Amino acid sequence: MARAMFEYTKTVLEKVSFNPTLFCKEFQKAVERLLPFEIEELMIWMKPMLLQHPELATCVPLLPK
């Protein structure tokens, strides 16, 4: 079930990548709901997207340290 949530999160983030505000909101929800190892996977998945859409990088500081 957790894997389904991870895949759903990626789908949502792709769909809202046109709007940095929406992207940040959905990214924050993902950080709150996903497991720590899934957040790491999400960051790996996001690297190419951040290269294509650098305006989305403002959300990266939202990650818990």
Short mmCIF file of C-alpha atoms in Angstrom, two decimals:
data_model
loop_
_atom_site.label_atom_id
_atom_site.label_comp_id
_atom_site.label_asym_id
_atom_site.label_seq_id
_atom_site.Cartn_x
_atom_site.Cartn_y
_atom_site.Cartn_z
CA MET A 1 0.00 0.00 0.00
CA ALA A 2 2.81 2.41 0.85
CA ARG A 3 4.28 1.98 -2.61
CA ALA A 4 0.96 3.04 -4.11
CA MET A 5 1.10 6.27 -2.08
CA PHE A 6 4.62 6.96 -3.35
CA GLU A 7 3.55 6.45 -6.97
CA TYR A 8 0.46 8.61 -6.43
CA THR A 9 2.63 11.36 -4.95
CA LYS A 10 4.90 11.35 -8.01
CA THR A 11 1.87 11.58 -10.30
CA VAL A 12 0.44 14.53 -8.39
CA LEU A 13 3.77 16.36 -8.33
CA GLU A 14 4.15 15.91 -12.08
CA LYS A 15 0.66 17.31 -12.67
CA VAL A 16 1.18 20.42 -10.53
CA SER A 17 4.74 21.14 -11.68
CA PHE A 18 3.43 24.06 -13.77
CA ASN A 19 2.69 26.04 -10.58
CA PRO A 20 5.42 26.44 -7.93
CA THR A 21 2.89 27.29 -5.19
CA LEU A 22 0.82 24.15 -5.78
CA PHE A 23 3.96 22.09 -6.16
CA CYS A 24 5.23 23.29 -2.76
CA LYS A 25 1.91 22.48 -1.08
CA GLU A 26 1.83 18.97 -2.55
CA PHE A 27 5.51 18.45 -1.79
CA GLN A 28 4.90 19.40 1.85
CA LYS A 29 2.00 16.92 2.03
CA ALA A 30 4.28 14.23 0.59
CA VAL A 31 6.99 14.91 3.18
CA GLU A 32 4.40 14.59 5.95
CA ARG A 33 2.90 11.33 4.62
CA LEU A 34 5.78 9.37 3.14
CA LEU A 35 8.24 7.22 5.01
CA PRO A 36 11.83 8.48 5.39
CA PHE A 37 13.25 6.14 2.74
CA GLU A 38 10.47 7.17 0.35
CA ILE A 39 11.37 10.83 0.85
CA GLU A 40 14.93 9.97 -0.14
CA GLU A 41 13.62 8.21 -3.25
CA LEU A 42 11.41 11.20 -4.00
CA MET A 43 14.41 13.54 -3.89
CA ILE A 44 16.27 11.31 -6.34
CA TRP A 45 13.21 11.29 -8.59
CA MET A 46 12.89 15.09 -8.33
CA LYS A 47 16.46 15.96 -9.42
CA PRO A 48 15.74 15.82 -13.17
CA MET A 49 12.47 17.70 -12.67
CA LEU A 50 14.28 20.48 -10.79
CA LEU A 51 16.71 20.80 -13.67
CA GLN A 52 13.81 21.26 -16.08
CA HIS A 53 11.84 23.55 -13.74
CA PRO A 54 14.34 25.43 -11.54
CA GLU A 55 11.56 27.57 -10.06
CA LEU A 56 10.38 24.48 -8.17
CA ALA A 57 13.62 24.30 -6.20
CA THR A 58 12.18 26.71 -3.63
CA CYS A 59 10.40 23.71 -2.09
CA VAL A 60 13.54 21.74 -1.38
CA PRO A 61 14.31 23.63 1.88
CA LEU A 62 11.00 22.26 3.19
CA LEU A 63 12.65 18.91 3.76
CA PRO A 64 13.16 17.93 7.38
CA LYS A 65 16.83 17.76 8.32
#
